[in-house]
Amino acid sequence: MKYEAVIGLEVHVQLKTASKMFTSVPYRFGEEPNSLIDPVVMALPGSLPVINREAVAKSVQVGILLGCDIAKTCKWDRKNYFYPDSPKNYQISQYDQPLCLNGSVEIEVAGPSRSEEGPHRNVQLTRIHLEEDVGKLTHFDRDSLVDYNRAGTPLIEIVTEPDIYSADEAFAFLTALRRILVYAGISDCDMEKGQLRCDANISIRPVGSETLGTKVELKNLNSISGVRNGVAYEIARQKQVLSEGGSLVQETRRWDADRNMTTSMRTKEEAHDYRYFPDPDLMPVSVSEEWKAELAKDLPEVPFDRQRRYQEDFGLPYSSASVLISDRMLADFFESAVTTGGSPALLANFVVNDLSRELSAGEEGVDLSNCKVEPAGLSELVKLVEENVISNQIAREVLNEMLANGGSPRQIVKDKGLEQSSDEGELETLCREAIAANEKAVNQYKEGNAKAINAVKGYVMKATKGKANPKVVNDLIEKLVNE
Amino acid sequence: MSASELNAKTAVELAKLLADGEISSVDLTTACLNRIEAVDGSVKAFLSVDREDALAQARASDERRAQGKSLGPLDGIPLALKDIVAVTGQPLTCASKMLENFVSPYDATSVEKLKAAGAVLFGRLNMDEFAMGSSTENSAFGRTHNPWDLDRVPGGSSGGSAASVAAAETILSLGSDTGGSIRQPAAFCGTVGLKPTYGRISRFGLVAFASSLDQIGPFTRCVEDAALFLDAVCGHDPKDSTSLPDQKTDFLAGMASLKDRKWKIGVPKEFLAEGLDPEVRASVESAIEFYEGQGCTVEEVSLPHSSYAVPVYYILATAEASSNLARYDGIRYGHRSEEAKDGIELYYKSRGEGFGEEVKRRIMLGTYVLSSGYYDAYYLRAQKVRSLIRKDFDDAFAKVDCLIGPATPTVAFRAGDKVDDPLSMYLSDVYTISANLAGLPAMSVPCGLSSEGCPIGMQIISPVLQEAEMLAVAKKFEDAHEFSGIVAPDSAKGGASS
Amino acid sequence: MNSEESIDLDRLCVLARLSLEPEEKEKLGPQLARIIGYVEQLKEVDVDGVEPMAHAIPLENVLRKDEAAELVDRETYLRNAPDSRAHQVVVPPVIEG
């Protein structure tokens, strides 16, 4: 029998706010244990929560970005369960009136190669709600230690419909979601810092069947590749079990990235009874049309819309459009340069290839936002190429100079005398000299080896230190060889 | 004990004496501390008293006054606190073994405000554990006695707060009221007790029993003292999401300006029905006649859902409590069992050992009504009936200015009478619970003594935020009668004697 | 519903993480049954179309500005912990689940 997998994801995202969800204690990763606490975080007797407006605002923004229905009114509920990392032994969450319902995330499943666009599809969401994070337990042989720094940090939970059908799609979903959230400044989504966490509900069913199979909840997927590998492993495991005539049990399994396998955590679960009820300490929140409109104003275009615009309006190839939108800084730099002029295709090339490469090879901590090349400068550089003042090759040299010492490209070209030479008389003399010096190559060329002529061209370029206009040189050599 | 002694006077009287330089706060505070030493061995209103701290506050007050920097009428007045509000560096036990060694690292907002008003905040007053009870017999540290008759209960849960004022151990005290925990003990001990509109006084730093019902309020010897307390403590608090915004205060002036009103007074017929002690009824009826004699109109009104108040309350309050008390697990603070072998057992044992019987009973009940399969039948239904109870009041207040009835169905009962019958104990709050459910301000004012010499309280319930008018109604009665302002006579049977 | 039958004390103990001594259970069971029997009178009330009331006084959008306060010495809030080590709260071993 042929099986298909059905996957639903539950993604927790830490919101980037100055203070915690229900109290004005800051949250930062990697601080001294229990340095970020107060009576509310520690659930001291008599302490009370007050909602962080920015956390609500950011959650509404996520809802807008993902096309959700934003609740006119949402309320707060207590989810009651005991665990040492949960100071109140209930978590303030949203149960039956979450902030956002429905919505979707557009994903692109990888194409056959990096330069070919893969198919796009919308993965449907069930809901998004706002809640608070718990603390951190560290286990030792004889006891455990609790650090409450993370407790009370604002967290959104994004729940998808069972609308993902492969490990690659799960990977694509998280990649797309993360990009949208980072773009909009909602969260840094650093999985290593726990800012984005993902659980997967995985089942398989015979192809064509409408009902869902036995569900396995997969935990500890703590990197994006871990999600892909863990989900892939689990699907394969489930198929294997069924093909060997076995049966699956509903259970929670843990992805062990080191051993590259999933292991069972618990099977017979105590039926959860969280005794949700409305938190009497907190009042409902309503989101007016005005507030929504105000929040929408601050949001960037979502990455795939940008990608389409680059392809359609600027005629960029998928290969550069997709790289540009993979990082908001790249895309913003590119767009800013386009507005000051220059061919979008050339600008894209310089941003995606030269600038990115130089920056990643260069000094630590220097990126597009703080390097010495500004969008207007790059646009000026590209214009020099377009005007045939310099060649592409010289342009790279100028760019390196700009990165190292700043300055205007036009000035650099002038100061260093890098203008391209297009004087045909002068170049013809050089070309004749080159043909004479490369007799063997010329003969090979005449015998049909097209590439052989490059030696001749190289001679000229070298003699002019790259300043010769390549097109003029080409034309001259063609003419002279065939004389 | 005579009313001429400092510790038996009212705050308004004392404020004048302090302002005129006739007495010092140290004199006054010392008088209270001495009185505690003399009688608290038999009343047992206090769990602890930090004598040095109280005197230091009194000295600071006197110094302020000497420099002309008095903070107002409460400056230098002793005010004792129910052991349920947080004061930095002071114990906060809620009369529970669970918090026996807990010391608060922060101040409640109400405490901050009282400090800013210069009150001498002192003592930790006994109560029913976590405010759960109506007799102050549910304290892990022993019961409090009613100063009018030591064999009787002072009421609860704020029994220590009521008894301390009645026995002249303090001038004022702070209590909290979730279902009647201020008004019922005030009635039993012959003091004024007031529960403001829900949201008037910040709950930040008040240990939660049932968050949607809890309110802080004063115990005083006269109506004006209650107004003084409210003036100091009411107001919006950004640390409490249920705190009301844009509050108008100045109750002392407000009540004075309303004193000659001819009110329309409603008498809920359900409050004068079966189960009411005849002596209590007679007292309350004669109080109502007094108002008629003053030119007020009196009309019978109906609160048709009031008989459901007790069941609604015991569902909602216990549900909230079961969750509010989940934090007591012996991990970050509180009693930790030494028996536990692992992190899970730690919960069961610490909570099993740390909580008393009534607290356990309510946690179990609250857990039950929220549990899967029962939520709709109990919790959700109770929330809906709560709406109906609120609507009954809205309908009544469309016709009348306030409601008057008994505060309690009987006078103070004898200790031990109801401890093994939780349901009958719950029913002693039958008249007070509705105001909590509806969020309304309500107070108990002494209106008589029973043939056995036990105080009787009448209850005034007013519309939301109408405390000033409620106080004016109470003052009208107080001015014409002798029941307020008295302290438990030392000559009373077994009464507080020095 | 017969409440006496429906009360599973052991399950409630698990949900509330509360251990009861056998004699406590013996007393509590019938008491709870009686109280629940009493509160069942709410079933008489017609609540069709009635909105549940979660707050005594309804308010909306009580929100705080996202500002970080000054931090206080962490020991202030750890001092009441029954057991701590290296500024962390110690608990008996917890099996991750």
XYZ file of N, CA and C in Angstrom, chain C residues 3-90:
264
model
N -24.172 13.400 42.285
C -22.857 13.968 42.545
C -21.994 13.055 43.411
N -22.646 12.358 44.327
C -21.865 11.510 45.220
C -21.069 10.467 44.438
N -21.705 9.958 43.392
C -21.008 8.950 42.577
C -19.957 9.596 41.686
N -20.235 10.847 41.290
C -19.362 11.447 40.280
C -18.062 11.993 40.870
N -17.990 12.119 42.186
C -16.765 12.679 42.752
C -15.701 11.594 42.885
N -14.653 11.763 42.105
C -13.534 10.836 42.184
C -12.428 11.574 42.928
N -12.407 11.392 44.254
C -11.464 12.139 45.092
C -10.017 11.945 44.668
N -9.677 10.718 44.295
C -8.286 10.450 43.931
C -7.875 11.258 42.703
N -8.799 11.315 41.762
C -8.496 12.089 40.559
C -8.346 13.581 40.903
N -9.211 14.084 41.763
C -9.106 15.487 42.172
C -7.767 15.742 42.873
N -7.340 14.778 43.681
C -6.040 14.909 44.348
C -4.912 15.007 43.331
N -5.007 14.237 42.265
C -3.973 14.287 41.230
C -4.005 15.645 40.534
N -5.196 16.092 40.168
C -5.296 17.383 39.471
C -4.803 18.526 40.355
N -5.101 18.452 41.632
C -4.729 19.541 42.546
C -3.366 19.312 43.179
N -2.686 18.210 42.828
C -1.388 17.861 43.421
C -1.430 18.017 44.946
N -2.346 17.307 45.539
C -2.608 17.458 46.964
C -2.798 16.068 47.542
N -1.956 15.712 48.517
C -2.160 14.399 49.124
C -3.060 14.543 50.337
N -3.962 13.603 50.500
C -4.862 13.599 51.648
C -4.625 12.333 52.446
N -4.651 12.467 53.757
C -4.563 11.289 54.618
C -5.882 10.526 54.495
N -5.835 9.217 54.750
C -7.067 8.417 54.609
C -8.227 8.993 55.426
N -7.936 9.452 56.653
C -9.049 9.975 57.468
C -9.573 11.300 56.903
N -8.683 12.061 56.234
C -9.138 13.299 55.598
C -10.093 12.956 54.456
N -9.712 11.919 53.710
C -10.550 11.521 52.581
C -11.920 11.084 53.053
N -11.919 10.342 54.133
C -13.165 9.805 54.662
C -14.140 10.920 55.041
N -13.567 12.006 55.552
C -14.386 13.131 55.973
C -14.791 13.996 54.771
N -13.806 14.228 53.917
C -13.994 15.168 52.809
C -14.996 14.659 51.769
N -14.953 13.367 51.492
C -15.829 12.800 50.465
C -17.286 13.177 50.677
N -17.863 12.800 51.820
C -19.279 13.115 52.057
C -19.536 14.622 52.134
N -18.572 15.380 52.685
C -18.766 16.831 52.764
C -18.870 17.435 51.367
N -17.954 17.022 50.497
C -17.978 17.538 49.128
C -19.286 17.159 48.449
N -19.698 15.927 48.667
C -20.937 15.454 48.039
C -22.107 16.326 48.483
N -22.108 16.664 49.753
C -23.221 17.465 50.264
C -23.189 18.884 49.688
N -21.995 19.447 49.625
C -21.879 20.805 49.082
C -22.264 20.815 47.606
N -21.814 19.798 46.895
C -22.132 19.759 45.471
C -23.633 19.535 45.267
N -24.190 18.711 46.116
C -25.644 18.532 46.076
C -26.357 19.862 46.291
N -25.825 20.650 47.176
C -26.432 21.956 47.469
C -26.303 22.915 46.291
N -25.109 22.980 45.700
C -24.932 23.946 44.609
C -25.686 23.518 43.339
N -26.119 22.274 43.337
C -26.859 21.807 42.162
C -28.203 22.493 41.979
N -28.645 23.213 43.003
C -29.895 23.959 42.840
C -29.805 24.991 41.717
N -28.591 25.309 41.276
C -28.452 26.261 40.172
C -29.086 25.738 38.891
N -29.278 24.410 38.836
C -29.883 23.830 37.636
C -31.320 24.296 37.433
N -31.925 24.790 38.528
C -33.304 25.296 38.402
C -33.364 26.588 37.603
N -32.249 27.315 37.582
C -32.308 28.666 37.024
C -32.290 28.621 35.501
N -33.181 29.412 34.904
C -33.197 29.519 33.452
C -32.112 30.500 33.022
N -31.049 29.973 32.417
C -29.941 30.847 32.025
C -29.841 30.995 30.507
N -30.917 30.635 29.812
C -30.884 30.741 28.347
C -30.597 32.180 27.914
N -29.614 32.341 27.073
C -29.317 33.670 26.545
C -28.620 34.594 27.529
N -28.268 34.088 28.699
C -27.588 34.939 29.687
C -26.077 34.862 29.461
N -25.434 36.017 29.407
C -23.980 36.053 29.241
C -23.288 35.686 30.553
N -22.250 34.869 30.490
C -21.495 34.587 31.716
C -20.759 35.839 32.185
N -20.618 35.994 33.478
C -19.976 37.180 34.038
C -18.651 36.759 34.673
N -17.539 37.221 34.083
C -16.226 36.811 34.580
C -15.608 37.854 35.505
N -16.083 39.091 35.389
C -15.503 40.175 36.194
C -16.615 40.963 36.860
N -16.347 41.399 38.089
C -17.366 42.153 38.819
C -17.699 43.459 38.095
N -16.666 44.150 37.630
C -16.870 45.398 36.903
C -16.141 45.248 35.569
N -16.856 45.305 34.454
C -16.177 45.066 33.168
C -15.292 46.240 32.752
N -14.087 45.950 32.362
C -13.172 46.935 31.776
C -12.617 46.295 30.505
N -11.939 47.081 29.698
C -11.373 46.537 28.468
C -10.030 47.203 28.194
N -9.165 46.469 27.513
C -7.873 47.016 27.084
C -7.096 47.702 28.204
N -6.926 46.981 29.286
C -6.063 47.489 30.348
C -4.649 47.047 29.979
N -3.902 47.954 29.387
C -2.607 47.598 28.816
C -1.506 48.493 29.384
N -0.324 47.918 29.385
C 0.841 48.582 29.965
C 1.797 48.922 28.831
N 2.485 50.065 28.959
C 3.504 50.421 27.976
C 4.673 49.441 28.098
N 5.276 49.100 26.979
C 6.376 48.126 26.986
C 7.673 48.802 27.426
N 7.823 48.930 28.723
C 9.033 49.554 29.238
C 9.673 48.651 30.278
N 10.989 48.559 30.227
C 11.694 47.712 31.186
C 12.025 48.512 32.433
N 11.695 47.922 33.573
C 11.972 48.600 34.847
C 13.400 48.306 35.293
N 13.866 49.045 36.250
C 15.174 48.782 36.869
C 15.117 47.416 37.556
N 16.197 46.684 37.460
C 16.215 45.386 38.128
C 16.668 45.528 39.580
N 16.114 44.627 40.394
C 16.428 44.627 41.819
C 17.362 43.443 42.070
N 18.204 43.531 43.094
C 19.087 42.421 43.444
C 18.292 41.121 43.513
N 18.730 40.128 42.763
C 17.936 38.892 42.617
C 17.690 38.189 43.943
N 18.602 38.379 44.899
C 18.417 37.695 46.184
C 17.136 38.142 46.894
N 16.698 39.372 46.579
C 15.462 39.887 47.184
C 14.315 38.903 46.993
N 14.261 38.304 45.819
C 13.127 37.428 45.509
C 13.478 35.944 45.629
N 14.716 35.665 45.983
C 15.110 34.258 46.156
C 15.213 33.899 47.640
N 15.187 34.942 48.478
C 15.436 34.750 49.901
C 14.440 33.801 50.558
N 13.215 33.757 50.066
C 12.202 32.892 50.672
C 12.265 31.442 50.177
N 13.167 31.163 49.228
C 13.219 29.807 48.673
C 13.742 28.829 49.727
N 13.048 27.703 49.919
C 13.495 26.734 50.921
C 14.883 26.168 50.618
N 15.257 26.098 49.340
C 16.545 25.522 48.987
C 17.026 26.188 47.704
N 18.252 26.742 47.741
C 18.773 27.318 46.506
C 20.281 27.114 46.440
N 20.763 27.171 45.195
C 22.199 26.963 44.961
C 22.568 27.763 43.717
N 23.666 28.490 43.788
C 24.141 29.252 42.638
C 23.029 30.129 42.057
N 22.316 30.797 42.929
C 21.236 31.697 42.525
C 20.109 30.987 41.780
N 20.015 29.698 41.937
C 18.905 28.980 41.323
C 18.144 28.233 42.420
N 16.868 27.971 42.129
C 16.032 27.279 43.094
C 16.225 25.773 42.908
N 16.464 25.093 44.010
C 16.717 23.653 43.943
C 15.408 22.893 44.122
